[in-house]
PDB file of C-alpha atoms in Angstrom:
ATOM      1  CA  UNK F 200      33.782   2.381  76.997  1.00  0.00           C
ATOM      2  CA  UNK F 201      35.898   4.209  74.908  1.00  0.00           C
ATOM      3  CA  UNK F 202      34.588   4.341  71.198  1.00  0.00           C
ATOM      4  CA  UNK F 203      31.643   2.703  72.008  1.00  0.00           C
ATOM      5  CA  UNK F 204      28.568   3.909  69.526  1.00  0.00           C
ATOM      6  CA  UNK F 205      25.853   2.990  70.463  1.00  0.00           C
ATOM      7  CA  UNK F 206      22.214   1.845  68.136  1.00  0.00           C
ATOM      8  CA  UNK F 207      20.330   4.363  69.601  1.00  0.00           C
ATOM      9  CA  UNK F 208      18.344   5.248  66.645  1.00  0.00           C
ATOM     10  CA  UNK F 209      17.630   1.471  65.509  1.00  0.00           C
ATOM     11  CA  UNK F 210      16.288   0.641  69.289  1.00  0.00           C
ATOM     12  CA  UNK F 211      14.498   4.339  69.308  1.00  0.00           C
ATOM     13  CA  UNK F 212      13.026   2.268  66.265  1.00  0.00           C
ATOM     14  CA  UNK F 213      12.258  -0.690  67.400  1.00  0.00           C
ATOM     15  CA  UNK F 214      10.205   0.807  70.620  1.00  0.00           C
ATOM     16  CA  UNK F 215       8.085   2.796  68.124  1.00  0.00           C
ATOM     17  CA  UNK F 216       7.293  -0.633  66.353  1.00  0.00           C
ATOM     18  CA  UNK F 217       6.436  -2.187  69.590  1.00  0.00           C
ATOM     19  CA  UNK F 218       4.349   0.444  70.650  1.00  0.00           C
ATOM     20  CA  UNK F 219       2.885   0.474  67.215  1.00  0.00           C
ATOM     21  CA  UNK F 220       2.375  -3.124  67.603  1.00  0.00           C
ATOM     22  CA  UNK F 221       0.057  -2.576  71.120  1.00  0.00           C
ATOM     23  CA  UNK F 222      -2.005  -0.348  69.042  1.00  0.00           C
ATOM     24  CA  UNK F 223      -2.850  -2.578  66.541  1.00  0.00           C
ATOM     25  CA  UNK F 224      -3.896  -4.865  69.234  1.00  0.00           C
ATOM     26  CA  UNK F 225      -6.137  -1.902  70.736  1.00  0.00           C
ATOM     27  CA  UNK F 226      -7.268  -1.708  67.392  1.00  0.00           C
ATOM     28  CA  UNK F 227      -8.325  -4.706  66.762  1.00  0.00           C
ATOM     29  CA  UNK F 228      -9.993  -5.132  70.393  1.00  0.00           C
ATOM     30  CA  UNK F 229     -11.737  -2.301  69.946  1.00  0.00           C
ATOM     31  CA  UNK F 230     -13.082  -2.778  66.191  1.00  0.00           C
ATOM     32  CA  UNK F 231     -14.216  -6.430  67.477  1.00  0.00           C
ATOM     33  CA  UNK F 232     -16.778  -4.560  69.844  1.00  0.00           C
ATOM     34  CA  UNK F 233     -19.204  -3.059  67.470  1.00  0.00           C
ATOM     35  CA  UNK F 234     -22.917  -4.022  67.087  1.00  0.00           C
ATOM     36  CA  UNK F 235     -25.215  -3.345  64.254  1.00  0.00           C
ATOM     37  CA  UNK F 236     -23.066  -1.070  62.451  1.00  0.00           C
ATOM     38  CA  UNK F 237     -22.472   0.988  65.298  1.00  0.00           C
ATOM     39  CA  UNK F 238     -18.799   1.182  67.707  1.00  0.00           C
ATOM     40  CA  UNK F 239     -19.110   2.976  70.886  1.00  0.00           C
ATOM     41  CA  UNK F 240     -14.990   1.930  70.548  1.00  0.00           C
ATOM     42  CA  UNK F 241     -14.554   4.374  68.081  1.00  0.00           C
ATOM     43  CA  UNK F 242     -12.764   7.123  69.915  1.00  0.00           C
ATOM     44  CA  UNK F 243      -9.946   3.984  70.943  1.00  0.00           C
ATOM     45  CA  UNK F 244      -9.591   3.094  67.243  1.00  0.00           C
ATOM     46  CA  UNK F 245      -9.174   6.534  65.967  1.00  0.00           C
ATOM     47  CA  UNK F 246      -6.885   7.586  68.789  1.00  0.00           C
ATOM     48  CA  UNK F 247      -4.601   4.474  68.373  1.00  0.00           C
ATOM     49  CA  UNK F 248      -4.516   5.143  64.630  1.00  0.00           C
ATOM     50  CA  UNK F 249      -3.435   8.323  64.749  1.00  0.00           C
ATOM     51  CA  UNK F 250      -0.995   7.483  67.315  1.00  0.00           C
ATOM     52  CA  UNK F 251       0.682   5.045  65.509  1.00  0.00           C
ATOM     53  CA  UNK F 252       0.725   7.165  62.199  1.00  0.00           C
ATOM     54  CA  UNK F 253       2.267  10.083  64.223  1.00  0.00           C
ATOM     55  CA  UNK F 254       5.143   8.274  66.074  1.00  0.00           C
ATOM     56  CA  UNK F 255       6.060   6.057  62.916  1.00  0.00           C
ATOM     57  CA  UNK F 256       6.068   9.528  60.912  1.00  0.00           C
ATOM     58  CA  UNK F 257       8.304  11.128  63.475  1.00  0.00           C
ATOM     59  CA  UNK F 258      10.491   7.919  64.039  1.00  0.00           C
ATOM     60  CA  UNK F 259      11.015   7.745  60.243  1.00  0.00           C
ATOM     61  CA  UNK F 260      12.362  11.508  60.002  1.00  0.00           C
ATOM     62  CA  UNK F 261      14.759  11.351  63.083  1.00  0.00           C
ATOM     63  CA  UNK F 262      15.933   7.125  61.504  1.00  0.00           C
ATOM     64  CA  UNK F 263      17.048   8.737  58.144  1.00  0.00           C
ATOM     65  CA  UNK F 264      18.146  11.806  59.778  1.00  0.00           C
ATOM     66  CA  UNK F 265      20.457  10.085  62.069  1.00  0.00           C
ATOM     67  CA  UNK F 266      20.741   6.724  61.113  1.00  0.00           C
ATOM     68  CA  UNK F 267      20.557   6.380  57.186  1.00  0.00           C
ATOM     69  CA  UNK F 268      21.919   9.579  55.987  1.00  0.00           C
ATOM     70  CA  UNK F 269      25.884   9.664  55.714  1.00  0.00           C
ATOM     71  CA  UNK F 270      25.896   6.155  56.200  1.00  0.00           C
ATOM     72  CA  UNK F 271      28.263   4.371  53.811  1.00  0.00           C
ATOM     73  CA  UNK F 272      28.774   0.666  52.957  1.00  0.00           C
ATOM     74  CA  UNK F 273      32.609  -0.286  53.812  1.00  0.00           C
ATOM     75  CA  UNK F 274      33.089  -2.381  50.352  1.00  0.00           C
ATOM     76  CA  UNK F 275      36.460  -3.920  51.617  1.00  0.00           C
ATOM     77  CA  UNK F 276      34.962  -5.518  54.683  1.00  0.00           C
ATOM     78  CA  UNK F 277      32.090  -6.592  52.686  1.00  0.00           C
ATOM     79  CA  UNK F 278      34.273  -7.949  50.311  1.00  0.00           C
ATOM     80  CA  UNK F 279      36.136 -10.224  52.965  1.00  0.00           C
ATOM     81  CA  UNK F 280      33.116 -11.365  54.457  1.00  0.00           C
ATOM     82  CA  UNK F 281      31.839 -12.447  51.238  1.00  0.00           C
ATOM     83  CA  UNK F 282      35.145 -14.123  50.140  1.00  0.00           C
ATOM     84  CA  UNK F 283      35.195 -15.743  53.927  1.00  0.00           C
ATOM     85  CA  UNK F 284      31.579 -16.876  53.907  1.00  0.00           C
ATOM     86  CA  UNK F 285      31.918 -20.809  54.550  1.00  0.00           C
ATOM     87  CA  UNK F 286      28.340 -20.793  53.812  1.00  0.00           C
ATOM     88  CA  UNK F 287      29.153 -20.202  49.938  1.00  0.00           C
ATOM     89  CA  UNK F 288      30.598 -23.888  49.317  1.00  0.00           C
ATOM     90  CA  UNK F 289      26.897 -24.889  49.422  1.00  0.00           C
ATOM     91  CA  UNK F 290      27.018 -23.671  45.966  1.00  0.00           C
ATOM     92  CA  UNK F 291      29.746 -25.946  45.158  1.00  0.00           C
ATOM     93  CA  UNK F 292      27.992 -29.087  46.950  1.00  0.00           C
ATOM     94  CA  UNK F 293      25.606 -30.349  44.274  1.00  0.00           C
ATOM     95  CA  UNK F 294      28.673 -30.488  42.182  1.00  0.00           C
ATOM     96  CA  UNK F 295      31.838 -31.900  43.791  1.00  0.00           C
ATOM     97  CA  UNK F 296      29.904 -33.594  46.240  1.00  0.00           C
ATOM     98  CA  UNK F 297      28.928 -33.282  50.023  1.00  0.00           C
ATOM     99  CA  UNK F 298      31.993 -34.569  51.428  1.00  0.00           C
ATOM    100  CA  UNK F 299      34.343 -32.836  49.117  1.00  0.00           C
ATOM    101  CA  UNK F 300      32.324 -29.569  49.763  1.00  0.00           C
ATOM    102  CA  UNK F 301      33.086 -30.227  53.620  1.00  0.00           C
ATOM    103  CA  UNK F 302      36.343 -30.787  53.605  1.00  0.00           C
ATOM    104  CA  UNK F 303      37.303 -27.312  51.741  1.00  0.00           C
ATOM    105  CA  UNK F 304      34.448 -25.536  54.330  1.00  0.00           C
ATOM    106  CA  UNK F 305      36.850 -27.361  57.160  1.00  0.00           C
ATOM    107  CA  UNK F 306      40.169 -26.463  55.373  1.00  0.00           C
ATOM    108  CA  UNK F 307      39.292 -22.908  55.026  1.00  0.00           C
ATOM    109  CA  UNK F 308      38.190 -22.484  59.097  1.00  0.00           C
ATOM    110  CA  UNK F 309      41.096 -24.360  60.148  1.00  0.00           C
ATOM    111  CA  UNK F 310      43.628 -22.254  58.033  1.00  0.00           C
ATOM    112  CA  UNK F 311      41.319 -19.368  58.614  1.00  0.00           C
ATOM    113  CA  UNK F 312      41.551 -19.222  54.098  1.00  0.00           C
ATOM    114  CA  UNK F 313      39.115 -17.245  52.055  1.00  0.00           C
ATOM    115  CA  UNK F 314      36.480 -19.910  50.954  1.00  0.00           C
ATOM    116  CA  UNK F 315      38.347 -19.816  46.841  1.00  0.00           C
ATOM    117  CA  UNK F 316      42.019 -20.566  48.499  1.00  0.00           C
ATOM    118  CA  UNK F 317      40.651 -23.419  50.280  1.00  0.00           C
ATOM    119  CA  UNK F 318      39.063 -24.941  47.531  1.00  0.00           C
ATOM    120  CA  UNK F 319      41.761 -24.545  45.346  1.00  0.00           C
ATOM    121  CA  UNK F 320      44.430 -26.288  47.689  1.00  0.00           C
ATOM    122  CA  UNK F 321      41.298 -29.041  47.670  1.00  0.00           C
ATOM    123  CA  UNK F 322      41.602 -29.481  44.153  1.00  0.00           C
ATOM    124  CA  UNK F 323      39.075 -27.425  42.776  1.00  0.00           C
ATOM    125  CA  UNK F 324      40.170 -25.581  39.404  1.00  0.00           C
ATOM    126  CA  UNK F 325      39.778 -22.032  39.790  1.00  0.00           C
ATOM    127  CA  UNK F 326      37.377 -21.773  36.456  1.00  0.00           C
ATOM    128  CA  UNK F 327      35.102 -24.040  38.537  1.00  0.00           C
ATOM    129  CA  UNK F 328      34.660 -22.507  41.425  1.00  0.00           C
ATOM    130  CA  UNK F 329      34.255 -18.949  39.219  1.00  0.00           C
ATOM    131  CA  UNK F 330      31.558 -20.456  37.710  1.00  0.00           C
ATOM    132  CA  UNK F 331      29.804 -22.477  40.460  1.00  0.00           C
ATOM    133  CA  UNK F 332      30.067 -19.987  43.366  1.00  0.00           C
ATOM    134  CA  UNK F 333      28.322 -16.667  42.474  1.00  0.00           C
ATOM    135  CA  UNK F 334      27.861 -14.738  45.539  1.00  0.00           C
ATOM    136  CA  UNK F 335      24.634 -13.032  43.469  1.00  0.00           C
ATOM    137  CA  UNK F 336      23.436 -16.229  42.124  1.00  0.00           C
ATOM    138  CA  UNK F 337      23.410 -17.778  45.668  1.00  0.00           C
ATOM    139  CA  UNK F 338      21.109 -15.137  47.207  1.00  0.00           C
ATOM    140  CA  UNK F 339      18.357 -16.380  44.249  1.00  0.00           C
ATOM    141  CA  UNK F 340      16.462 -19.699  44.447  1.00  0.00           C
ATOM    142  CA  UNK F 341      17.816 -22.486  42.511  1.00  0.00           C
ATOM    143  CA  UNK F 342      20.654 -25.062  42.063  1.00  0.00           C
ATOM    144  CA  UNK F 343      23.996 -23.620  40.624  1.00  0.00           C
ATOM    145  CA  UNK F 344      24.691 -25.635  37.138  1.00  0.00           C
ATOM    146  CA  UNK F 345      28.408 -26.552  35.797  1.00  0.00           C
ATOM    147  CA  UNK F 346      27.794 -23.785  32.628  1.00  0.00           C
ATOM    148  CA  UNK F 347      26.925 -21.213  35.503  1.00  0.00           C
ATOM    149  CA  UNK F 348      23.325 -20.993  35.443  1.00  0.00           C
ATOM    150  CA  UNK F 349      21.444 -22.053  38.046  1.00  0.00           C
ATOM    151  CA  UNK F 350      18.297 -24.746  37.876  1.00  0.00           C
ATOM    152  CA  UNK F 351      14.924 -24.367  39.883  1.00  0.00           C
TER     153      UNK F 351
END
């Protein structure tokens, strides 16, 4: 497919952890079998170890070398997914109301609206929904408050 990039280095990632994850489990086995201090088993525990240590090391150097380095965050399409989160009127919920909160969550998917339009054309002022839906507040615990704060 034309265009088509594909995750190698996240799934490259993922099989390390998996294969990490085994070892652990050899691990464990293994340290389960000693007696009286003493762990015929050792040779599986040490090899496993160092295993896992050595393919997480290498993993980590070829992820940021190919994965994490150069990468850059596309602001503008985080910025629309943020102002088209539906999940945002939650904020807005404990203070106009369930109901009222659903109908500007259904407004906005039906008129495919950023999440502030739609409440707006609900009847929400503008200074209210500045002050109730903080995309930052929302990923803290707590209920958002009409002066902006948020209570635990």
């Amino acid at each position: 497919m034309p265009g088509k990039v594909n995750p190698t280095q996240a799934e490259a990632m993922l099989m390390v952890v998996i294969q990490v994850a085994g070892n652990d489990t050899a691990v464990s086995m293994a340290g389960a079998e000693g007696n009286f201090e003493l762990n015929a088993f050792r040779p599986v525990i040490i090899k496993n170890v160092l295993h896992s240590a050595r393919i997480l090391a290498d993993m980590m150097d070829h992820f940021r070398a190919y994965l994490v380095e150069g990468a850059k965050l596309n602001t503008g399409r985080l910025h629309h997914n943020i102002d088209h989160s539906i999940m945002m009127v939650t904020a807005l919920s404990p203070v106009v109301g369930y109901d009222q909160a659903a109908r500007i969550a259904h407004h906005a998917l039906d008129n495919n609206l950023p999440l502030k339009d739609a409440a707006l054309e609900c009847g929400v002022s503008e200074d209210l929904y500045d002050r109730i839906v903080e995309p930052e507040s929302l990923t803290k615990p707590g209920v958002p408050t009409l002066d902006g704060g948020t209570r635990r």
